[in-house]
CSV table of N, CA and C in Angstrom, one decimal:
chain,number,residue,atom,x,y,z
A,1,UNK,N,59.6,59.2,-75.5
A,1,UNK,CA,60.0,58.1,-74.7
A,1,UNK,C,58.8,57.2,-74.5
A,2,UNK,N,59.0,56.2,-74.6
A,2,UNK,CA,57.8,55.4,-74.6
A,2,UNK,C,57.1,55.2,-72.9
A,3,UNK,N,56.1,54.9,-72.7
A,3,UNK,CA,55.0,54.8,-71.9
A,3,UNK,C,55.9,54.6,-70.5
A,4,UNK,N,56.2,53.0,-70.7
A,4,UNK,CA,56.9,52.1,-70.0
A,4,UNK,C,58.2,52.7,-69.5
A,5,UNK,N,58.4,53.4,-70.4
A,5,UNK,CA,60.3,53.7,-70.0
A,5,UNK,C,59.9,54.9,-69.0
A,6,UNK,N,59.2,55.8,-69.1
A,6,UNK,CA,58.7,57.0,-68.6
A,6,UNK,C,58.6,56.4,-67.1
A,7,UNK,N,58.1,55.6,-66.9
A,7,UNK,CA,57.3,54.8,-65.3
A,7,UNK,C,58.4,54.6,-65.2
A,8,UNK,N,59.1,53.5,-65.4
A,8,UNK,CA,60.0,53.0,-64.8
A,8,UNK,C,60.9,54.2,-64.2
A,9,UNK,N,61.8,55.0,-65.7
A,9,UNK,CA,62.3,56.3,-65.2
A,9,UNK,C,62.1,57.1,-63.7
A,10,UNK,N,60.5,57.4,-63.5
A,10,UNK,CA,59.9,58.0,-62.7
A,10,UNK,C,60.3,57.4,-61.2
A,11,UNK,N,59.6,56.1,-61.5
A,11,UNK,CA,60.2,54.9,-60.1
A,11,UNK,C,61.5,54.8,-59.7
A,12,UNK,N,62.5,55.4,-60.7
A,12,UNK,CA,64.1,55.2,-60.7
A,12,UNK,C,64.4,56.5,-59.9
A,13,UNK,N,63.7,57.6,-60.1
A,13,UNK,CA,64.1,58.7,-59.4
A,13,UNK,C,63.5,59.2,-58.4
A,14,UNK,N,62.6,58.3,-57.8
A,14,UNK,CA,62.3,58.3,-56.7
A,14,UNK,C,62.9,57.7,-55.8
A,15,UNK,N,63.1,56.1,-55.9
A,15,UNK,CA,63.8,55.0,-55.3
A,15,UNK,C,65.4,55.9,-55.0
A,16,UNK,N,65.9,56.5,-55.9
A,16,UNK,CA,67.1,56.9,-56.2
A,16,UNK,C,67.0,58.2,-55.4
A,17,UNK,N,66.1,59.0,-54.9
A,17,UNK,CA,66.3,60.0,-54.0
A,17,UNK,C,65.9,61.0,-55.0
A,18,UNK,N,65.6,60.7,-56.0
A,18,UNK,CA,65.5,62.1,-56.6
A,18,UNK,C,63.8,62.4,-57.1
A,19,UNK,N,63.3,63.3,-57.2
A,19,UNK,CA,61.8,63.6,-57.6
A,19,UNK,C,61.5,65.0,-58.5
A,20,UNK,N,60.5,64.3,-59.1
A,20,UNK,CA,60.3,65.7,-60.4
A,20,UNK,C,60.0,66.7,-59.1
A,21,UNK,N,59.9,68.3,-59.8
A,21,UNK,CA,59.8,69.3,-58.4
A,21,UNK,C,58.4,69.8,-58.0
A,22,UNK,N,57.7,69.6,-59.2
A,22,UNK,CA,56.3,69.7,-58.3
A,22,UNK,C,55.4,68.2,-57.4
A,23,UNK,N,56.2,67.5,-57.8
A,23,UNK,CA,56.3,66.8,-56.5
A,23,UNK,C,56.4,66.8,-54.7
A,24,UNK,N,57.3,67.4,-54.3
A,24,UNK,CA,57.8,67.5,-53.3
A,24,UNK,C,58.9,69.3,-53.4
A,25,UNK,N,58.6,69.9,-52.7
A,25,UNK,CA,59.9,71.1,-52.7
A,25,UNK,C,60.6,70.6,-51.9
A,26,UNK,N,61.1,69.4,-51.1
A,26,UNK,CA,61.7,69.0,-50.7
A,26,UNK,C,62.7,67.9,-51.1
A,27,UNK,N,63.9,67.8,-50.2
A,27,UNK,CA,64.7,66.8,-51.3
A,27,UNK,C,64.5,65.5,-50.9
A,28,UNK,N,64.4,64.6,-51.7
A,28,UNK,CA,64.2,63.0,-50.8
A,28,UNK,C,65.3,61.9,-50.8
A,29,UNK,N,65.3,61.2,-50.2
A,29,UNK,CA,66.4,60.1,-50.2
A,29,UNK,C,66.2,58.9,-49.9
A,30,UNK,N,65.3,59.0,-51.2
A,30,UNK,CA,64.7,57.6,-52.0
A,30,UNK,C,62.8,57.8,-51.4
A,31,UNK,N,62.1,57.5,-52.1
A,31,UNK,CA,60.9,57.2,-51.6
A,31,UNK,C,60.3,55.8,-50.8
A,32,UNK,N,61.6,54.8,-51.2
A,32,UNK,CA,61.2,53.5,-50.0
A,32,UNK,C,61.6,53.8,-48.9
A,33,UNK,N,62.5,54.7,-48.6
A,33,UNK,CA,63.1,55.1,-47.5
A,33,UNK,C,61.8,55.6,-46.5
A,34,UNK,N,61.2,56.6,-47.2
A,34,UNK,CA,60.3,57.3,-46.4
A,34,UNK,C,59.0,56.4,-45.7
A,35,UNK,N,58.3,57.1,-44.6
A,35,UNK,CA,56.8,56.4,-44.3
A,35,UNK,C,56.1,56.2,-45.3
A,36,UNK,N,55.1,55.3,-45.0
A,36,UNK,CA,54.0,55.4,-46.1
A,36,UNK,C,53.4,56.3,-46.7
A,37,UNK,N,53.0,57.1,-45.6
A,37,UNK,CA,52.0,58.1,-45.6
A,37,UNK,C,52.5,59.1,-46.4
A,38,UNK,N,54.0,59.2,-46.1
A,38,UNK,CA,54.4,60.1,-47.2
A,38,UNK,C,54.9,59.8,-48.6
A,39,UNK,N,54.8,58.5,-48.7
A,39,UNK,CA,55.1,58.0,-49.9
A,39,UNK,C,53.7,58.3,-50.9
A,40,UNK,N,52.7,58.1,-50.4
A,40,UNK,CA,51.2,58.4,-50.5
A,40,UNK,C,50.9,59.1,-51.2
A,41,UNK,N,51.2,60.6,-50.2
A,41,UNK,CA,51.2,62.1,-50.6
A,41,UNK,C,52.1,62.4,-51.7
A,42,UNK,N,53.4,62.0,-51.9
A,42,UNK,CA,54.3,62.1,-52.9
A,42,UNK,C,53.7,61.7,-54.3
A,43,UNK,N,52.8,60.2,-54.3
A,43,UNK,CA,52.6,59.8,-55.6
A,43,UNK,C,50.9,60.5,-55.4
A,44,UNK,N,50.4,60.7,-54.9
A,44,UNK,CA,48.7,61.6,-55.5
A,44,UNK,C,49.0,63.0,-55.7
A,45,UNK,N,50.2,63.6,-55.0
A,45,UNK,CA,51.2,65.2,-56.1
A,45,UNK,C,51.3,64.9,-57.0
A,46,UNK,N,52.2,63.7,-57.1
A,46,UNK,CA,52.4,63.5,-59.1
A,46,UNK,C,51.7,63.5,-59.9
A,47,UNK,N,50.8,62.2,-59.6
A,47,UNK,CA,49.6,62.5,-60.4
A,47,UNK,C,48.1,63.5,-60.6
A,48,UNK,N,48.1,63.8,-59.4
A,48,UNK,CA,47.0,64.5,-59.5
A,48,UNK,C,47.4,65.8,-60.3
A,49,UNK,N,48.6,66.1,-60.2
A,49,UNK,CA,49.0,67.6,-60.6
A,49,UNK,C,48.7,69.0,-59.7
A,50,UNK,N,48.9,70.0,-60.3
A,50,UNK,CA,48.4,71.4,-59.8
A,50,UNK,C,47.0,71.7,-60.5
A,51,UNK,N,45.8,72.0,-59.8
A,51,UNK,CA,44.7,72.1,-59.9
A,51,UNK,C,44.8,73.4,-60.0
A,52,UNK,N,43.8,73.9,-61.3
A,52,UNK,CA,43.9,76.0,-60.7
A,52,UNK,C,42.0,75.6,-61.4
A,53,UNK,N,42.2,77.5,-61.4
A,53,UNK,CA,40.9,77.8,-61.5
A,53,UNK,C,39.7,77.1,-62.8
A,54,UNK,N,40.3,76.6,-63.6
A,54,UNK,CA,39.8,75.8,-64.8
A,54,UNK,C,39.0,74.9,-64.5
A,55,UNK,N,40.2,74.1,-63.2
A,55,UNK,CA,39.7,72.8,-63.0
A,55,UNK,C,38.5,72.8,-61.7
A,56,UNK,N,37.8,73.7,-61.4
A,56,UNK,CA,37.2,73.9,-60.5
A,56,UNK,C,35.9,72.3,-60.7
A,57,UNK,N,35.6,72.3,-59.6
A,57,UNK,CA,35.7,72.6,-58.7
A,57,UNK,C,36.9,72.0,-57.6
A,58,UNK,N,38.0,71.7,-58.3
A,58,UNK,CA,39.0,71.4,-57.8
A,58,UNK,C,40.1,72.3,-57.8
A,59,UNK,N,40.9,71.7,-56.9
A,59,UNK,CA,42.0,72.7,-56.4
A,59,UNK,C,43.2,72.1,-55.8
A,60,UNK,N,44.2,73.3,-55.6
A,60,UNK,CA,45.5,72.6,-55.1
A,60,UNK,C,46.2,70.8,-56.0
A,61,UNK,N,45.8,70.1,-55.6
A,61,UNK,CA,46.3,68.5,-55.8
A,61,UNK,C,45.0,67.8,-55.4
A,62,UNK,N,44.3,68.4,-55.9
A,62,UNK,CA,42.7,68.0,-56.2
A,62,UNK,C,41.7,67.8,-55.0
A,63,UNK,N,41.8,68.7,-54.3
A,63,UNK,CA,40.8,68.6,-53.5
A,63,UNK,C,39.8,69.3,-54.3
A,64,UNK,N,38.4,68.8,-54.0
A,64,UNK,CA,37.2,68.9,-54.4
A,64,UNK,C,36.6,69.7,-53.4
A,65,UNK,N,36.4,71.3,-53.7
A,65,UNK,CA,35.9,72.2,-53.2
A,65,UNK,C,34.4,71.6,-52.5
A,66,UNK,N,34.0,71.5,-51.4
A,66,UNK,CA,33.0,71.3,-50.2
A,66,UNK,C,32.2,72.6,-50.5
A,67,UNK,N,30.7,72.2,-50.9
A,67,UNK,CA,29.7,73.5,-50.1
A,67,UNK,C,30.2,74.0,-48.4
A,68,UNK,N,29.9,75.4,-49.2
A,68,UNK,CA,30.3,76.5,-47.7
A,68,UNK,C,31.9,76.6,-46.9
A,69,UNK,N,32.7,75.9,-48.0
A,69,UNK,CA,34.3,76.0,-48.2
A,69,UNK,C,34.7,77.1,-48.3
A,70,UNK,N,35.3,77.9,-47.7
A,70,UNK,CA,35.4,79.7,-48.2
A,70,UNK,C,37.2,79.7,-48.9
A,71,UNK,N,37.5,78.7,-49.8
A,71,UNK,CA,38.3,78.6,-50.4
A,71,UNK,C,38.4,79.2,-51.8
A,72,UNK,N,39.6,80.1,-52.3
A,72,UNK,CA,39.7,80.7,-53.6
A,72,UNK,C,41.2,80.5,-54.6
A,73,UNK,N,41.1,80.5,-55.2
A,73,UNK,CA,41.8,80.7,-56.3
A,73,UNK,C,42.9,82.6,-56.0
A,74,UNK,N,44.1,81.7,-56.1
A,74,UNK,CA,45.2,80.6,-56.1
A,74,UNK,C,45.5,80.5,-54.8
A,75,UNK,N,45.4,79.0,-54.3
A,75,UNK,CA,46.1,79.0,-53.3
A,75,UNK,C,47.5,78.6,-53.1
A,76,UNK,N,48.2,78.8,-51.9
A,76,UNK,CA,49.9,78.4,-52.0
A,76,UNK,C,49.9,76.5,-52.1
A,77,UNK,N,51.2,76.2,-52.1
A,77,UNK,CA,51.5,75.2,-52.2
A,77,UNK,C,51.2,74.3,-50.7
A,78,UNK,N,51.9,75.0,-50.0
A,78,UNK,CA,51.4,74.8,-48.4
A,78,UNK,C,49.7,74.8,-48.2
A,79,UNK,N,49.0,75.2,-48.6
A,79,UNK,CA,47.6,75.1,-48.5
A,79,UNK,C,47.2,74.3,-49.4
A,80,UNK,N,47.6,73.4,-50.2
A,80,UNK,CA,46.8,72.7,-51.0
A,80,UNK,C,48.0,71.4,-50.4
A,81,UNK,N,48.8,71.2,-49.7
A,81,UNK,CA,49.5,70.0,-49.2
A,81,UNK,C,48.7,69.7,-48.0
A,82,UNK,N,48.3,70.8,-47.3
A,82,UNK,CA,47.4,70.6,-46.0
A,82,UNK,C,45.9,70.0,-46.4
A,83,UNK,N,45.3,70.6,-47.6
A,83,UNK,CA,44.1,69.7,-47.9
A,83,UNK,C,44.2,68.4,-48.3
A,84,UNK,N,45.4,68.3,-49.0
A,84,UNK,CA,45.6,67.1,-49.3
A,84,UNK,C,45.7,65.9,-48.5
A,85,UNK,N,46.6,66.5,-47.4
A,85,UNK,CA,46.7,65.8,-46.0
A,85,UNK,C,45.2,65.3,-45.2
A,86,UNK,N,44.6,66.5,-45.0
A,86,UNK,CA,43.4,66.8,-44.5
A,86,UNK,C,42.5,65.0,-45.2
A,87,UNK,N,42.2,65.2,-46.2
A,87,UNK,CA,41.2,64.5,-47.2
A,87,UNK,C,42.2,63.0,-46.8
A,88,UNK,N,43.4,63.4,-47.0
A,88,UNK,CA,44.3,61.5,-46.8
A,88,UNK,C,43.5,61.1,-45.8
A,89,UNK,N,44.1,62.0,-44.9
A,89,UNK,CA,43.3,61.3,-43.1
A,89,UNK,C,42.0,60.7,-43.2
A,90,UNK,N,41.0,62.2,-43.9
A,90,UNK,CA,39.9,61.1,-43.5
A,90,UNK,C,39.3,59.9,-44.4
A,91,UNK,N,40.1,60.1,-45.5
A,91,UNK,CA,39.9,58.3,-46.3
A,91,UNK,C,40.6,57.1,-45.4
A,92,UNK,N,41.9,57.8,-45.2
A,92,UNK,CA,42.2,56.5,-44.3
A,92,UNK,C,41.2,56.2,-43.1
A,93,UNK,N,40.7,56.9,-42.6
A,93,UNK,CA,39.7,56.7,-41.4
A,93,UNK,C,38.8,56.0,-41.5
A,94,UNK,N,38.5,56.5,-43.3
A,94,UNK,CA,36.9,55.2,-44.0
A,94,UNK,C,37.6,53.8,-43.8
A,95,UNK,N,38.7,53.7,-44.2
A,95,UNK,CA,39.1,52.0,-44.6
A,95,UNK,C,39.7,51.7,-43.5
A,96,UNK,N,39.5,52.5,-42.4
A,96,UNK,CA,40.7,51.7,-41.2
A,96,UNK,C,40.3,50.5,-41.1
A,97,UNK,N,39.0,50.0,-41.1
A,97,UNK,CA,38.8,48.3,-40.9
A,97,UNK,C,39.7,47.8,-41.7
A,98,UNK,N,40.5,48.2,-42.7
A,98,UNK,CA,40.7,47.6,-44.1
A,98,UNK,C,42.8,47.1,-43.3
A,99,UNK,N,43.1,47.5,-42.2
A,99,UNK,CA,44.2,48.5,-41.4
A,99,UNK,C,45.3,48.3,-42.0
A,100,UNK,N,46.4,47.4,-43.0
A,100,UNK,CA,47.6,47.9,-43.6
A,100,UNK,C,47.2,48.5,-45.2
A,101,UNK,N,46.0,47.9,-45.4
A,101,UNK,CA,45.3,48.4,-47.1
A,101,UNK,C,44.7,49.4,-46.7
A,102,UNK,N,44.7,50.0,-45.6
A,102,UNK,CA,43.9,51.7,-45.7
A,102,UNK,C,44.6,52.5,-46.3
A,103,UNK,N,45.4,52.7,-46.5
A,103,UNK,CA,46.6,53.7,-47.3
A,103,UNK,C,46.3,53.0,-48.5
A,104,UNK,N,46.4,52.3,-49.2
A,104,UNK,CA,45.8,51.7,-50.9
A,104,UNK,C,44.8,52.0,-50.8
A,105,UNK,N,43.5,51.5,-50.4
A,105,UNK,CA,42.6,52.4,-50.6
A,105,UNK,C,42.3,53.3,-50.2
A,106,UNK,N,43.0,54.3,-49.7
A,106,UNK,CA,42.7,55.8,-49.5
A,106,UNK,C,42.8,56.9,-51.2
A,107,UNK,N,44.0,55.9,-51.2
A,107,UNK,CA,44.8,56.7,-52.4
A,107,UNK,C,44.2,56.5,-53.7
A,108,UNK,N,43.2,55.0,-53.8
A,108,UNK,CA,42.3,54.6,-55.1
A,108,UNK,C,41.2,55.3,-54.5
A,109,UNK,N,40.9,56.2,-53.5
A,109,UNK,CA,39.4,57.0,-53.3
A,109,UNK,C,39.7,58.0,-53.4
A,110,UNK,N,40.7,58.9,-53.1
A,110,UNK,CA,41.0,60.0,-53.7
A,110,UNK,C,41.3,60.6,-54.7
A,111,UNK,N,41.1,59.5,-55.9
A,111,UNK,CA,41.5,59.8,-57.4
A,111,UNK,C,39.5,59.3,-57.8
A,112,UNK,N,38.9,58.1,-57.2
A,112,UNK,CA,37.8,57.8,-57.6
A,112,UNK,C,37.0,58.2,-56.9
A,113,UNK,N,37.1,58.4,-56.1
A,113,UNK,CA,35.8,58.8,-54.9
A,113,UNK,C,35.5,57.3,-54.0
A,114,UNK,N,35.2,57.8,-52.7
A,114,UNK,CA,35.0,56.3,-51.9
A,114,UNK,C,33.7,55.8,-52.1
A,115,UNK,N,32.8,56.0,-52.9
A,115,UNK,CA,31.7,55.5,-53.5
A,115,UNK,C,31.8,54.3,-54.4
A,116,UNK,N,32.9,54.6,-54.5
A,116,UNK,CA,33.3,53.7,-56.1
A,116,UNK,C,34.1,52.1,-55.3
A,117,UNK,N,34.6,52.7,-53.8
A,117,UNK,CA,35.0,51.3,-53.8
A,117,UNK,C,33.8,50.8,-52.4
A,118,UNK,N,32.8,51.6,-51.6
A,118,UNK,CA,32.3,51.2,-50.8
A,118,UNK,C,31.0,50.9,-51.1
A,119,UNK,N,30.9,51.3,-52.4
A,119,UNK,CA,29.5,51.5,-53.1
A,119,UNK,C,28.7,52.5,-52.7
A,120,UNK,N,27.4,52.8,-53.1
A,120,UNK,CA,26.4,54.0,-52.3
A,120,UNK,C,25.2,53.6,-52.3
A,121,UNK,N,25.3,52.3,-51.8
A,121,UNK,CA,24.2,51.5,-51.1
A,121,UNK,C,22.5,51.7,-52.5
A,122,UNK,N,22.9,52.0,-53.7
A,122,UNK,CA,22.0,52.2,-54.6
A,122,UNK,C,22.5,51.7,-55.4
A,123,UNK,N,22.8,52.4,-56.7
A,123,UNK,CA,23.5,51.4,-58.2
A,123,UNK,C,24.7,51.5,-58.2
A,124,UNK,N,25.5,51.6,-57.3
A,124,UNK,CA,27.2,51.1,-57.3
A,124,UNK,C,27.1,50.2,-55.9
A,125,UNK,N,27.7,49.0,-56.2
A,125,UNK,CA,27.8,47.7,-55.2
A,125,UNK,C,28.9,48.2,-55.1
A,126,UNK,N,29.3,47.3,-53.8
A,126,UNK,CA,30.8,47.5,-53.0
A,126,UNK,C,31.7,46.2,-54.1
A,127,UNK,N,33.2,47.7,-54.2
A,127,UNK,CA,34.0,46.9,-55.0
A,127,UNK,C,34.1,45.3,-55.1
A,128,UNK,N,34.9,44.9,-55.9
A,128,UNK,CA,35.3,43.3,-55.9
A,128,UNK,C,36.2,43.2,-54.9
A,129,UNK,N,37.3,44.9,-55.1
A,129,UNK,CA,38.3,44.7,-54.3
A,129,UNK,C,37.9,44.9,-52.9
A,130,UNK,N,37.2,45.4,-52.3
A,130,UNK,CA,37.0,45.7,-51.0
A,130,UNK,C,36.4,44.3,-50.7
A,131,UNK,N,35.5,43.5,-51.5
A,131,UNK,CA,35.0,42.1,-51.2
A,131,UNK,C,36.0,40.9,-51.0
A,132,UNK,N,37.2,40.9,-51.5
A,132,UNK,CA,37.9,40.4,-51.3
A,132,UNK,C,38.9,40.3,-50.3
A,133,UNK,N,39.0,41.5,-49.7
A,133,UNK,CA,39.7,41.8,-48.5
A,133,UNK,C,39.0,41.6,-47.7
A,134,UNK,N,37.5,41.5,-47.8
A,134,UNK,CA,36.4,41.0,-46.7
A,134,UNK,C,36.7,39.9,-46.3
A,135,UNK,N,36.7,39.1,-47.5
A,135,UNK,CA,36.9,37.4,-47.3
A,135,UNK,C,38.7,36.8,-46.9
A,136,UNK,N,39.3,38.3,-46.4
A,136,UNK,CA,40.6,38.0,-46.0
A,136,UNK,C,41.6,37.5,-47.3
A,137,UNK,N,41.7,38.1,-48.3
A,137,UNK,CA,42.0,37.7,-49.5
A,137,UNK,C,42.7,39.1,-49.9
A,138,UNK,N,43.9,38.9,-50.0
A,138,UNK,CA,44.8,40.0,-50.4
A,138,UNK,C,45.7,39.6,-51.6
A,139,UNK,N,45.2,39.0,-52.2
A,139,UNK,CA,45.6,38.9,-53.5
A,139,UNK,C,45.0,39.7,-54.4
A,140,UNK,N,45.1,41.4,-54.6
A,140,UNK,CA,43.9,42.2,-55.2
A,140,UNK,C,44.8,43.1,-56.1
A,141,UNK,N,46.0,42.6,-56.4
A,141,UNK,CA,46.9,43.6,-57.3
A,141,UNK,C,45.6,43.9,-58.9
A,142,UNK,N,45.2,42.6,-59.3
A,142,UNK,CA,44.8,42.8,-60.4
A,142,UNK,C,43.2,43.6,-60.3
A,143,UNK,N,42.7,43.7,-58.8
A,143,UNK,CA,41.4,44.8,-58.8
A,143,UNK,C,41.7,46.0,-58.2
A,144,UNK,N,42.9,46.4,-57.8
A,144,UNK,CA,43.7,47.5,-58.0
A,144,UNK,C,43.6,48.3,-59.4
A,145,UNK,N,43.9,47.2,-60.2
A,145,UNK,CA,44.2,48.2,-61.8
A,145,UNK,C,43.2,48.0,-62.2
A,146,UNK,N,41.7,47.4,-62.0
A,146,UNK,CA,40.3,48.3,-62.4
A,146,UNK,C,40.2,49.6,-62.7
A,147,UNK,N,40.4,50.3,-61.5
A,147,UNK,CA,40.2,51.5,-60.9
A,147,UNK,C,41.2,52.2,-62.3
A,148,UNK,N,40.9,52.4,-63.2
A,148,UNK,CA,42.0,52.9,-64.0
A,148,UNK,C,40.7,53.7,-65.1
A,149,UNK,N,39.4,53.9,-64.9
A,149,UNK,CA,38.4,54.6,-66.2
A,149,UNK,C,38.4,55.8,-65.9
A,150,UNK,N,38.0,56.8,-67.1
A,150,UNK,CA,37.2,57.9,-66.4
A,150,UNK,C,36.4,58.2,-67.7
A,151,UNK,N,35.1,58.1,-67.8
A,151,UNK,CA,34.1,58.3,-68.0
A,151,UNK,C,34.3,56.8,-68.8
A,152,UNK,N,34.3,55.3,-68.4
A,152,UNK,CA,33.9,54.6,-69.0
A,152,UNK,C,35.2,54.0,-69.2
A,153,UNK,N,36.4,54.5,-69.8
A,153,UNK,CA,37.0,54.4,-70.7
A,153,UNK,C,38.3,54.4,-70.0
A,154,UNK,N,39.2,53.1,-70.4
A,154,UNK,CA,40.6,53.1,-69.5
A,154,UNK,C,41.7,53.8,-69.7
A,155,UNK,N,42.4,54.2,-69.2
A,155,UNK,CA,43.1,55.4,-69.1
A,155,UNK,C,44.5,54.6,-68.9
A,156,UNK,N,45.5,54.7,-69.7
A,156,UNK,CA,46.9,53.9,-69.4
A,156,UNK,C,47.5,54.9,-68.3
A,157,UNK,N,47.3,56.3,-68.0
A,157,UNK,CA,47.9,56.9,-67.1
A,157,UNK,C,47.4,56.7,-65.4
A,158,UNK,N,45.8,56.6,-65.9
A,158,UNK,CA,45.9,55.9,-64.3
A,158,UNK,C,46.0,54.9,-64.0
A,159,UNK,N,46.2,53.7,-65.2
A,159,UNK,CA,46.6,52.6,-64.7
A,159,UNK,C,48.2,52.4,-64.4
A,160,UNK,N,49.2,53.4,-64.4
A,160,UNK,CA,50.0,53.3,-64.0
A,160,UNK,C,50.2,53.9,-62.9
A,161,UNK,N,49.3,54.9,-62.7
A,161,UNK,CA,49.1,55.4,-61.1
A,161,UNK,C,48.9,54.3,-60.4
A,162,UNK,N,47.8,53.3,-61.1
A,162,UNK,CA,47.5,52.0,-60.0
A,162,UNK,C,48.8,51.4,-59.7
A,163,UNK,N,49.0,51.1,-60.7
A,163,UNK,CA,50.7,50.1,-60.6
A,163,UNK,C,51.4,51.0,-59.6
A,164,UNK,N,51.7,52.0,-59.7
A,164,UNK,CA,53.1,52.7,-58.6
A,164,UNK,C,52.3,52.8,-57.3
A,165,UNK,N,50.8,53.3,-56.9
A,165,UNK,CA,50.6,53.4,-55.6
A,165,UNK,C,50.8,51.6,-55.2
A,166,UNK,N,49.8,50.5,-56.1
A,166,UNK,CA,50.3,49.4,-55.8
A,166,UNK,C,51.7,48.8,-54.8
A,167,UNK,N,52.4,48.8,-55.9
A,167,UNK,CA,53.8,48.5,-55.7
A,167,UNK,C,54.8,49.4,-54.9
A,168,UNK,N,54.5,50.6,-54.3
A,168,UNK,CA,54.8,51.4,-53.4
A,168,UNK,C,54.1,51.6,-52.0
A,169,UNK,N,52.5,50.7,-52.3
A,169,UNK,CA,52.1,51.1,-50.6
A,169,UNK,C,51.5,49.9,-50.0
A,170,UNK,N,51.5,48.9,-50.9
A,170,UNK,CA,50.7,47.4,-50.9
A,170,UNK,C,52.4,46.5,-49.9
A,171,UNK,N,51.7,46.3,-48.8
A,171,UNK,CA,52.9,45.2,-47.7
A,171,UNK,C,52.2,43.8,-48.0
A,172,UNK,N,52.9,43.0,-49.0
A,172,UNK,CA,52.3,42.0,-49.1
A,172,UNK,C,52.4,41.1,-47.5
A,173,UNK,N,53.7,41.6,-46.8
A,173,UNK,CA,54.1,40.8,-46.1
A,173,UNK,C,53.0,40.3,-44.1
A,174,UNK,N,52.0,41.2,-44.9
A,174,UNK,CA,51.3,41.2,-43.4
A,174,UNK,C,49.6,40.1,-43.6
């Protein structure tokens, strides 16, 4: 099935109430229906996947094991939704100045790291996108789908991550 049809697909069965199962163990009824917050958590399950021992230093739905974390391999599903949760909160916290785009960028720093969009005050400058929201400019769909490399190199699967968190957490209307 081609790239495109796959997304769309995906977006149809969510909108539609329905969700692949490691997604959610729960049933949904529709994903615009729901909060944000949980729309959020829904699409960084999808894509992030199930993290195991391989992917160390990550875990669960990718939390990034912390020095002095007394965390092991395997944890339940409930323990890696709670970290997940855990880590949402405190990105949204980073960008609350940012206040209806804190949830978009929470969710483009928990795939990139908040370095990448705040900079680290050394050789990564603060995003275009976060500069543009400075300047009260929320026209940023197209520095949304930046955020789409990993090691250099663009990745059509996170750039459709960008597209769905986009189009699922972005309120043009504020």
């Amino acid at each position: 099935m081609p790239n495109n049809v796959k997304l769309l697909f995906f977006i149809f069965l969510l909108l539609c109430g329905g969700a692949p199962q490691k997604a959610s163990s729960q049933s949904l009824h529709g994903i615009k229906g729901l909060p944000p917050y949980e729309r959020a958590v829904l699409i960084i399950k999808h894509y992030e996947g199930w993290h195991t021992k391989k992917d160390y230093p990550y875990i669960g739905y990718g939390h990034q094991i912390q020095p002095g974390e007394n965390l092991r391999y395997p944890i339940t599903e409930t323990q890696a939704d709670s970290l997940l949760r855990s880590d949402l909160t405190k990105l949204c916290a980073m960008f609350r100045k940012y206040e209806a785009d804190s949830l978009l960028l929470a969710c483009i720093a928990y795939n990139c790291g908040p370095a990448r969009l705040l900079g680290d005050g050394k050789r990564t400058p603060k995003s275009r996108l976060l500069r543009k929201l400075d300047q009260g400019n929320r026209d940023i769909f197209a520095e949304c789908l930046t955020f789409c490399r990993y090691k250099g190199r663009p990745i059509p699967s996170i750039r459709r991550r960008r597209w769905v968190e986009f189009h699922l957490l972005f309120n043009p209307c504020l």
